[in-house]
Amino acid sequence: MLEIKNLTYQVEDEKDATKEIINGLDLTVEDGKFIVITGPNGGGKSTLAKLIMGVNKATSGQILLDGEDLVGLNITERAKRGVSFAFQAPVHFKGIRVVDLLRLAAGKKITTIEACEYLSKVGLCAKDYINREVNSSLSGGELKRIEIATVLARGTKLSIFDEPEAGIDLWSFQNLIKVFENMRQEIKGTIIVISHQERILNIADEIVVIEDGKVKKKGPKEEILPELLGTGAASIACNKLGGNN
Ligand SMILES: Nc1ncnc2c1ncn2[C@@H]1O[C@H](COP(=O)(O)OP(=O)(O)OP(=O)(O)O)[C@@H](O)[C@H]1O
Ligand SMILES: [Mg+2]
């Protein structure tokens, strides 16, 4: 179980004033759940993901994974505890082929056939990609899918995806939804996806809305999604009526 307690993250802005980006955030996620985090731009979602992964260090508070506080641990130590992360903007690795990356991610010997299976799951024609170098010759969408494949290969306790749909075309997006649906069945651990997409929100067990560095709403999809969509529809209707909402 993941329990985040009273988490804060502060940075110094240009004027040396303290800016609170995560603001006393509490969140509990049970094992085996598929959680989608959403909310307005700049609300603190990516920052929260980086705090869980250890890319950013919390100012105060606790991030407990099965009772152990991750806050004092570095990225490698957290990865060893079973936390993995796919960035909003994927990283390039010079000199490393796609198959090497998948092997590194799996942390064990995997056959070429197994590596190909992971690539097929993210909608890439494996034989065309397996020996390509992970560099800027790959398109943004291809890199993103390769990164998702590495998280699949890792099969960890807690997998976090930051806007996996970013840069993925509409056709591939249909496949991406299938990837996540399959992932729910295959990965035994918890999956947290940060997304603005209704179709991804729609496959969540629970939806968490983060705004101003805090959890604004959390609950089953059946309860939160109609609220989110309802608010949108209501404000559009108001605008049409000339309201100022
Ligand atoms: N190191 C930093 N210094 C100053 N401000 C920062 C820093 N890191 C993040 N921020 C600010 O904190 C806020 C939250 O950023 P974050 O990337 O977590 O938002 P987000 O919810 O992921 O948004 P989006 O939906 O656009 O991806 C933003 O206003 C961002 O500019
Ligand atoms: Mg973000």
PDB file of N, CA and C in Angstrom, residues 21-104:
ATOM      1  N   ILE A  21       4.859  24.030  -3.863  1.00  0.00           N
ATOM      2  CA  ILE A  21       4.276  23.379  -5.042  1.00  0.00           C
ATOM      3  C   ILE A  21       3.389  22.207  -4.627  1.00  0.00           C
ATOM      4  N   ILE A  22       3.857  21.456  -3.638  1.00  0.00           N
ATOM      5  CA  ILE A  22       3.009  20.424  -3.024  1.00  0.00           C
ATOM      6  C   ILE A  22       2.781  20.883  -1.593  1.00  0.00           C
ATOM      7  N   ASN A  23       1.513  20.844  -1.217  1.00  0.00           N
ATOM      8  CA  ASN A  23       1.064  21.666  -0.111  1.00  0.00           C
ATOM      9  C   ASN A  23       0.309  20.851   0.949  1.00  0.00           C
ATOM     10  N   GLY A  24       1.020  19.982   1.684  1.00  0.00           N
ATOM     11  CA  GLY A  24       0.352  19.159   2.702  1.00  0.00           C
ATOM     12  C   GLY A  24      -0.562  18.113   2.084  1.00  0.00           C
ATOM     13  N   LEU A  25      -0.001  17.372   1.114  1.00  0.00           N
ATOM     14  CA  LEU A  25      -0.827  16.413   0.357  1.00  0.00           C
ATOM     15  C   LEU A  25      -0.917  15.061   1.068  1.00  0.00           C
ATOM     16  N   ASP A  26      -2.150  14.552   1.192  1.00  0.00           N
ATOM     17  CA  ASP A  26      -2.398  13.215   1.743  1.00  0.00           C
ATOM     18  C   ASP A  26      -3.051  12.352   0.666  1.00  0.00           C
ATOM     19  N   LEU A  27      -2.537  11.126   0.520  1.00  0.00           N
ATOM     20  CA  LEU A  27      -3.134  10.218  -0.475  1.00  0.00           C
ATOM     21  C   LEU A  27      -2.820   8.772  -0.099  1.00  0.00           C
ATOM     22  N   THR A  28      -3.849   7.938  -0.081  1.00  0.00           N
ATOM     23  CA  THR A  28      -3.639   6.510   0.174  1.00  0.00           C
ATOM     24  C   THR A  28      -4.098   5.730  -1.044  1.00  0.00           C
ATOM     25  N   VAL A  29      -3.233   4.830  -1.521  1.00  0.00           N
ATOM     26  CA  VAL A  29      -3.577   4.003  -2.677  1.00  0.00           C
ATOM     27  C   VAL A  29      -3.395   2.539  -2.287  1.00  0.00           C
ATOM     28  N   GLU A  30      -4.479   1.776  -2.418  1.00  0.00           N
ATOM     29  CA  GLU A  30      -4.394   0.356  -2.061  1.00  0.00           C
ATOM     30  C   GLU A  30      -3.699  -0.444  -3.162  1.00  0.00           C
ATOM     31  N   ASP A  31      -3.182  -1.617  -2.771  1.00  0.00           N
ATOM     32  CA  ASP A  31      -2.485  -2.479  -3.734  1.00  0.00           C
ATOM     33  C   ASP A  31      -3.411  -2.924  -4.858  1.00  0.00           C
ATOM     34  N   GLY A  32      -2.827  -3.079  -6.021  1.00  0.00           N
ATOM     35  CA  GLY A  32      -3.555  -3.660  -7.146  1.00  0.00           C
ATOM     36  C   GLY A  32      -4.544  -2.716  -7.804  1.00  0.00           C
ATOM     37  N   LYS A  33      -4.533  -1.455  -7.401  1.00  0.00           N
ATOM     38  CA  LYS A  33      -5.501  -0.515  -7.984  1.00  0.00           C
ATOM     39  C   LYS A  33      -4.913   0.195  -9.202  1.00  0.00           C
ATOM     40  N   PHE A  34      -5.794   0.574 -10.105  1.00  0.00           N
ATOM     41  CA  PHE A  34      -5.413   1.384 -11.263  1.00  0.00           C
ATOM     42  C   PHE A  34      -5.955   2.785 -10.993  1.00  0.00           C
ATOM     43  N   ILE A  35      -5.025   3.697 -10.694  1.00  0.00           N
ATOM     44  CA  ILE A  35      -5.414   5.048 -10.285  1.00  0.00           C
ATOM     45  C   ILE A  35      -5.083   6.034 -11.400  1.00  0.00           C
ATOM     46  N   VAL A  36      -5.997   6.916 -11.706  1.00  0.00           N
ATOM     47  CA  VAL A  36      -5.662   7.983 -12.655  1.00  0.00           C
ATOM     48  C   VAL A  36      -5.702   9.318 -11.910  1.00  0.00           C
ATOM     49  N   ILE A  37      -4.582  10.048 -12.007  1.00  0.00           N
ATOM     50  CA  ILE A  37      -4.500  11.382 -11.400  1.00  0.00           C
ATOM     51  C   ILE A  37      -4.717  12.415 -12.495  1.00  0.00           C
ATOM     52  N   THR A  38      -5.613  13.362 -12.229  1.00  0.00           N
ATOM     53  CA  THR A  38      -5.869  14.405 -13.203  1.00  0.00           C
ATOM     54  C   THR A  38      -5.968  15.748 -12.478  1.00  0.00           C
ATOM     55  N   GLY A  39      -6.276  16.787 -13.219  1.00  0.00           N
ATOM     56  CA  GLY A  39      -6.375  18.110 -12.594  1.00  0.00           C
ATOM     57  C   GLY A  39      -5.773  19.165 -13.496  1.00  0.00           C
ATOM     58  N   PRO A  40      -5.956  20.448 -13.142  1.00  0.00           N
ATOM     59  CA  PRO A  40      -5.509  21.527 -14.019  1.00  0.00           C
ATOM     60  C   PRO A  40      -3.991  21.571 -14.229  1.00  0.00           C
ATOM     61  N   ASN A  41      -3.553  22.130 -15.350  1.00  0.00           N
ATOM     62  CA  ASN A  41      -2.126  22.325 -15.617  1.00  0.00           C
ATOM     63  C   ASN A  41      -1.501  23.086 -14.460  1.00  0.00           C
ATOM     64  N   GLY A  42      -0.313  22.646 -14.081  1.00  0.00           N
ATOM     65  CA  GLY A  42       0.395  23.340 -13.007  1.00  0.00           C
ATOM     66  C   GLY A  42      -0.102  22.985 -11.604  1.00  0.00           C
ATOM     67  N   GLY A  43      -0.993  21.993 -11.499  1.00  0.00           N
ATOM     68  CA  GLY A  43      -1.573  21.617 -10.203  1.00  0.00           C
ATOM     69  C   GLY A  43      -0.604  20.878  -9.283  1.00  0.00           C
ATOM     70  N   GLY A  44       0.441  20.271  -9.883  1.00  0.00           N
ATOM     71  CA  GLY A  44       1.434  19.571  -9.059  1.00  0.00           C
ATOM     72  C   GLY A  44       1.525  18.071  -9.329  1.00  0.00           C
ATOM     73  N   LYS A  45       0.894  17.592 -10.394  1.00  0.00           N
ATOM     74  CA  LYS A  45       0.856  16.142 -10.667  1.00  0.00           C
ATOM     75  C   LYS A  45       2.241  15.571 -10.978  1.00  0.00           C
ATOM     76  N   SER A  46       2.941  16.211 -11.942  1.00  0.00           N
ATOM     77  CA  SER A  46       4.271  15.696 -12.310  1.00  0.00           C
ATOM     78  C   SER A  46       5.231  15.822 -11.129  1.00  0.00           C
ATOM     79  N   THR A  47       5.075  16.902 -10.371  1.00  0.00           N
ATOM     80  CA  THR A  47       5.940  17.097  -9.199  1.00  0.00           C
ATOM     81  C   THR A  47       5.711  15.962  -8.197  1.00  0.00           C
ATOM     82  N   LEU A  48       4.449  15.612  -7.982  1.00  0.00           N
ATOM     83  CA  LEU A  48       4.146  14.507  -7.057  1.00  0.00           C
ATOM     84  C   LEU A  48       4.793  13.210  -7.555  1.00  0.00           C
ATOM     85  N   ALA A  49       4.664  12.937  -8.864  1.00  0.00           N
ATOM     86  CA  ALA A  49       5.259  11.719  -9.427  1.00  0.00           C
ATOM     87  C   ALA A  49       6.775  11.710  -9.186  1.00  0.00           C
ATOM     88  N   LYS A  50       7.419  12.864  -9.385  1.00  0.00           N
ATOM     89  CA  LYS A  50       8.874  12.939  -9.193  1.00  0.00           C
ATOM     90  C   LYS A  50       9.252  12.797  -7.721  1.00  0.00           C
ATOM     91  N   LEU A  51       8.373  13.231  -6.840  1.00  0.00           N
ATOM     92  CA  LEU A  51       8.641  13.070  -5.413  1.00  0.00           C
ATOM     93  C   LEU A  51       8.547  11.598  -5.016  1.00  0.00           C
ATOM     94  N   ILE A  52       7.592  10.878  -5.610  1.00  0.00           N
ATOM     95  CA  ILE A  52       7.450   9.446  -5.291  1.00  0.00           C
ATOM     96  C   ILE A  52       8.660   8.682  -5.822  1.00  0.00           C
ATOM     97  N   MET A  53       9.086   9.046  -7.024  1.00  0.00           N
ATOM     98  CA  MET A  53      10.208   8.355  -7.660  1.00  0.00           C
ATOM     99  C   MET A  53      11.544   8.728  -7.028  1.00  0.00           C
ATOM    100  N   GLY A  54      11.646   9.936  -6.472  1.00  0.00           N
ATOM    101  CA  GLY A  54      12.902  10.354  -5.855  1.00  0.00           C
ATOM    102  C   GLY A  54      13.706  11.298  -6.739  1.00  0.00           C
ATOM    103  N   VAL A  55      13.131  11.744  -7.853  1.00  0.00           N
ATOM    104  CA  VAL A  55      13.812  12.727  -8.711  1.00  0.00           C
ATOM    105  C   VAL A  55      13.864  14.066  -7.974  1.00  0.00           C
ATOM    106  N   ASN A  56      12.756  14.395  -7.304  1.00  0.00           N
ATOM    107  CA  ASN A  56      12.729  15.560  -6.413  1.00  0.00           C
ATOM    108  C   ASN A  56      12.683  15.071  -4.972  1.00  0.00           C
ATOM    109  N   LYS A  57      13.280  15.851  -4.085  1.00  0.00           N
ATOM    110  CA  LYS A  57      13.289  15.440  -2.676  1.00  0.00           C
ATOM    111  C   LYS A  57      12.254  16.248  -1.890  1.00  0.00           C
ATOM    112  N   ALA A  58      11.404  15.538  -1.163  1.00  0.00           N
ATOM    113  CA  ALA A  58      10.329  16.200  -0.412  1.00  0.00           C
ATOM    114  C   ALA A  58      10.903  17.148   0.635  1.00  0.00           C
ATOM    115  N   THR A  59      10.216  18.264   0.860  1.00  0.00           N
ATOM    116  CA  THR A  59      10.619  19.196   1.918  1.00  0.00           C
ATOM    117  C   THR A  59      10.229  18.630   3.280  1.00  0.00           C
ATOM    118  N   SER A  60       9.011  18.089   3.356  1.00  0.00           N
ATOM    119  CA  SER A  60       8.589  17.397   4.579  1.00  0.00           C
ATOM    120  C   SER A  60       7.484  16.412   4.255  1.00  0.00           C
ATOM    121  N   GLY A  61       7.159  15.564   5.211  1.00  0.00           N
ATOM    122  CA  GLY A  61       6.103  14.575   5.018  1.00  0.00           C
ATOM    123  C   GLY A  61       6.664  13.193   4.749  1.00  0.00           C
ATOM    124  N   GLN A  62       5.764  12.245   4.539  1.00  0.00           N
ATOM    125  CA  GLN A  62       6.166  10.842   4.358  1.00  0.00           C
ATOM    126  C   GLN A  62       5.559  10.248   3.086  1.00  0.00           C
ATOM    127  N   ILE A  63       6.330   9.338   2.472  1.00  0.00           N
ATOM    128  CA  ILE A  63       5.816   8.541   1.352  1.00  0.00           C
ATOM    129  C   ILE A  63       6.064   7.085   1.735  1.00  0.00           C
ATOM    130  N   LEU A  64       5.034   6.440   2.271  1.00  0.00           N
ATOM    131  CA  LEU A  64       5.219   5.086   2.783  1.00  0.00           C
ATOM    132  C   LEU A  64       4.791   4.061   1.740  1.00  0.00           C
ATOM    133  N   LEU A  65       5.717   3.152   1.393  1.00  0.00           N
ATOM    134  CA  LEU A  65       5.370   2.038   0.510  1.00  0.00           C
ATOM    135  C   LEU A  65       5.450   0.773   1.360  1.00  0.00           C
ATOM    136  N   ASP A  66       4.332   0.138   1.553  1.00  0.00           N
ATOM    137  CA  ASP A  66       4.225  -1.015   2.459  1.00  0.00           C
ATOM    138  C   ASP A  66       4.862  -0.700   3.813  1.00  0.00           C
ATOM    139  N   GLY A  67       4.611   0.486   4.297  1.00  0.00           N
ATOM    140  CA  GLY A  67       5.061   0.874   5.636  1.00  0.00           C
ATOM    141  C   GLY A  67       6.451   1.475   5.698  1.00  0.00           C
ATOM    142  N   GLU A  68       7.233   1.356   4.611  1.00  0.00           N
ATOM    143  CA  GLU A  68       8.596   1.903   4.630  1.00  0.00           C
ATOM    144  C   GLU A  68       8.609   3.300   4.009  1.00  0.00           C
ATOM    145  N   ASP A  69       9.226   4.249   4.710  1.00  0.00           N
ATOM    146  CA  ASP A  69       9.274   5.623   4.194  1.00  0.00           C
ATOM    147  C   ASP A  69      10.336   5.734   3.093  1.00  0.00           C
ATOM    148  N   LEU A  70       9.916   6.179   1.905  1.00  0.00           N
ATOM    149  CA  LEU A  70      10.839   6.297   0.770  1.00  0.00           C
ATOM    150  C   LEU A  70      11.601   7.615   0.785  1.00  0.00           C
ATOM    151  N   VAL A  71      11.142   8.587   1.588  1.00  0.00           N
ATOM    152  CA  VAL A  71      11.659   9.963   1.481  1.00  0.00           C
ATOM    153  C   VAL A  71      13.185  10.050   1.587  1.00  0.00           C
ATOM    154  N   GLY A  72      13.791   9.279   2.471  1.00  0.00           N
ATOM    155  CA  GLY A  72      15.247   9.358   2.644  1.00  0.00           C
ATOM    156  C   GLY A  72      16.024   8.544   1.614  1.00  0.00           C
ATOM    157  N   LEU A  73      15.332   7.824   0.716  1.00  0.00           N
ATOM    158  CA  LEU A  73      16.016   6.932  -0.225  1.00  0.00           C
ATOM    159  C   LEU A  73      16.243   7.611  -1.572  1.00  0.00           C
ATOM    160  N   ASN A  74      17.338   7.222  -2.255  1.00  0.00           N
ATOM    161  CA  ASN A  74      17.577   7.787  -3.589  1.00  0.00           C
ATOM    162  C   ASN A  74      16.815   6.997  -4.664  1.00  0.00           C
ATOM    163  N   ILE A  75      16.931   7.444  -5.917  1.00  0.00           N
ATOM    164  CA  ILE A  75      16.143   6.834  -7.005  1.00  0.00           C
ATOM    165  C   ILE A  75      16.422   5.334  -7.129  1.00  0.00           C
ATOM    166  N   THR A  76      17.713   4.970  -7.068  1.00  0.00           N
ATOM    167  CA  THR A  76      18.085   3.563  -7.236  1.00  0.00           C
ATOM    168  C   THR A  76      17.487   2.711  -6.121  1.00  0.00           C
ATOM    169  N   GLU A  77      17.588   3.238  -4.895  1.00  0.00           N
ATOM    170  CA  GLU A  77      17.038   2.481  -3.756  1.00  0.00           C
ATOM    171  C   GLU A  77      15.526   2.327  -3.890  1.00  0.00           C
ATOM    172  N   ARG A  78      14.886   3.381  -4.368  1.00  0.00           N
ATOM    173  CA  ARG A  78      13.427   3.306  -4.544  1.00  0.00           C
ATOM    174  C   ARG A  78      13.081   2.318  -5.652  1.00  0.00           C
ATOM    175  N   ALA A  79      13.886   2.328  -6.733  1.00  0.00           N
ATOM    176  CA  ALA A  79      13.645   1.389  -7.838  1.00  0.00           C
ATOM    177  C   ALA A  79      13.758  -0.046  -7.325  1.00  0.00           C
ATOM    178  N   LYS A  80      14.741  -0.269  -6.440  1.00  0.00           N
ATOM    179  CA  LYS A  80      14.916  -1.608  -5.862  1.00  0.00           C
ATOM    180  C   LYS A  80      13.705  -2.021  -5.023  1.00  0.00           C
ATOM    181  N   ARG A  81      13.039  -1.039  -4.432  1.00  0.00           N
ATOM    182  CA  ARG A  81      11.828  -1.333  -3.629  1.00  0.00           C
ATOM    183  C   ARG A  81      10.618  -1.571  -4.536  1.00  0.00           C
ATOM    184  N   GLY A  82      10.798  -1.371  -5.842  1.00  0.00           N
ATOM    185  CA  GLY A  82       9.709  -1.682  -6.770  1.00  0.00           C
ATOM    186  C   GLY A  82       8.944  -0.491  -7.306  1.00  0.00           C
ATOM    187  N   VAL A  83       9.604   0.683  -7.359  1.00  0.00           N
ATOM    188  CA  VAL A  83       8.941   1.867  -7.919  1.00  0.00           C
ATOM    189  C   VAL A  83       9.510   2.136  -9.309  1.00  0.00           C
ATOM    190  N   SER A  84       8.644   2.295 -10.306  1.00  0.00           N
ATOM    191  CA  SER A  84       9.171   2.677 -11.623  1.00  0.00           C
ATOM    192  C   SER A  84       8.316   3.773 -12.241  1.00  0.00           C
ATOM    193  N   PHE A  85       8.923   4.485 -13.169  1.00  0.00           N
ATOM    194  CA  PHE A  85       8.374   5.759 -13.604  1.00  0.00           C
ATOM    195  C   PHE A  85       8.611   5.981 -15.091  1.00  0.00           C
ATOM    196  N   ALA A  86       7.562   6.354 -15.822  1.00  0.00           N
ATOM    197  CA  ALA A  86       7.722   6.776 -17.220  1.00  0.00           C
ATOM    198  C   ALA A  86       7.475   8.272 -17.289  1.00  0.00           C
ATOM    199  N   PHE A  87       8.484   9.005 -17.729  1.00  0.00           N
ATOM    200  CA  PHE A  87       8.424  10.473 -17.716  1.00  0.00           C
ATOM    201  C   PHE A  87       7.434  11.037 -18.733  1.00  0.00           C
ATOM    202  N   GLN A  88       7.005  12.284 -18.476  1.00  0.00           N
ATOM    203  CA  GLN A  88       6.154  13.003 -19.443  1.00  0.00           C
ATOM    204  C   GLN A  88       6.945  13.216 -20.744  1.00  0.00           C
ATOM    205  N   ALA A  89       8.222  13.570 -20.597  1.00  0.00           N
ATOM    206  CA  ALA A  89       9.102  13.688 -21.767  1.00  0.00           C
ATOM    207  C   ALA A  89      10.181  12.617 -21.649  1.00  0.00           C
ATOM    208  N   PRO A  90      10.180  11.612 -22.538  1.00  0.00           N
ATOM    209  CA  PRO A  90      11.105  10.492 -22.376  1.00  0.00           C
ATOM    210  C   PRO A  90      12.577  10.875 -22.562  1.00  0.00           C
ATOM    211  N   VAL A  91      13.419  10.075 -21.978  1.00  0.00           N
ATOM    212  CA  VAL A  91      14.864  10.334 -21.985  1.00  0.00           C
ATOM    213  C   VAL A  91      15.515   9.600 -23.167  1.00  0.00           C
ATOM    214  N   HIS A  92      16.577  10.190 -23.716  1.00  0.00           N
ATOM    215  CA  HIS A  92      17.341   9.512 -24.780  1.00  0.00           C
ATOM    216  C   HIS A  92      18.568   8.845 -24.159  1.00  0.00           C
ATOM    217  N   PHE A  93      18.954   7.688 -24.695  1.00  0.00           N
ATOM    218  CA  PHE A  93      20.157   7.018 -24.208  1.00  0.00           C
ATOM    219  C   PHE A  93      21.085   6.748 -25.374  1.00  0.00           C
ATOM    220  N   LYS A  94      22.240   7.413 -25.374  1.00  0.00           N
ATOM    221  CA  LYS A  94      23.172   7.238 -26.499  1.00  0.00           C
ATOM    222  C   LYS A  94      23.872   5.896 -26.413  1.00  0.00           C
ATOM    223  N   GLY A  95      23.977   5.229 -27.557  1.00  0.00           N
ATOM    224  CA  GLY A  95      24.737   3.974 -27.615  1.00  0.00           C
ATOM    225  C   GLY A  95      23.982   2.759 -27.117  1.00  0.00           C
ATOM    226  N   ILE A  96      22.752   2.959 -26.642  1.00  0.00           N
ATOM    227  CA  ILE A  96      21.978   1.816 -26.139  1.00  0.00           C
ATOM    228  C   ILE A  96      20.862   1.484 -27.121  1.00  0.00           C
ATOM    229  N   ARG A  97      20.768   0.193 -27.467  1.00  0.00           N
ATOM    230  CA  ARG A  97      19.708  -0.218 -28.388  1.00  0.00           C
ATOM    231  C   ARG A  97      18.417  -0.481 -27.608  1.00  0.00           C
ATOM    232  N   VAL A  98      17.322  -0.529 -28.332  1.00  0.00           N
ATOM    233  CA  VAL A  98      16.020  -0.746 -27.704  1.00  0.00           C
ATOM    234  C   VAL A  98      16.025  -2.047 -26.895  1.00  0.00           C
ATOM    235  N   VAL A  99      16.585  -3.093 -27.493  1.00  0.00           N
ATOM    236  CA  VAL A  99      16.605  -4.393 -26.804  1.00  0.00           C
ATOM    237  C   VAL A  99      17.429  -4.316 -25.508  1.00  0.00           C
ATOM    238  N   ASP A 100      18.520  -3.543 -25.511  1.00  0.00           N
ATOM    239  CA  ASP A 100      19.348  -3.382 -24.301  1.00  0.00           C
ATOM    240  C   ASP A 100      18.535  -2.700 -23.202  1.00  0.00           C
ATOM    241  N   LEU A 101      17.783  -1.683 -23.628  1.00  0.00           N
ATOM    242  CA  LEU A 101      16.985  -0.923 -22.666  1.00  0.00           C
ATOM    243  C   LEU A 101      15.953  -1.826 -21.993  1.00  0.00           C
ATOM    244  N   LEU A 102      15.326  -2.692 -22.798  1.00  0.00           N
ATOM    245  CA  LEU A 102      14.320  -3.606 -22.254  1.00  0.00           C
ATOM    246  C   LEU A 102      14.970  -4.615 -21.298  1.00  0.00           C
ATOM    247  N   ARG A 103      16.177  -5.055 -21.650  1.00  0.00           N
ATOM    248  CA  ARG A 103      16.885  -6.007 -20.773  1.00  0.00           C
ATOM    249  C   ARG A 103      17.277  -5.335 -19.462  1.00  0.00           C
ATOM    250  N   LEU A 104      17.752  -4.102 -19.571  1.00  0.00           N
ATOM    251  CA  LEU A 104      18.117  -3.340 -18.360  1.00  0.00           C
ATOM    252  C   LEU A 104      16.895  -3.183 -17.459  1.00  0.00           C
TER     253      LEU A 104
END
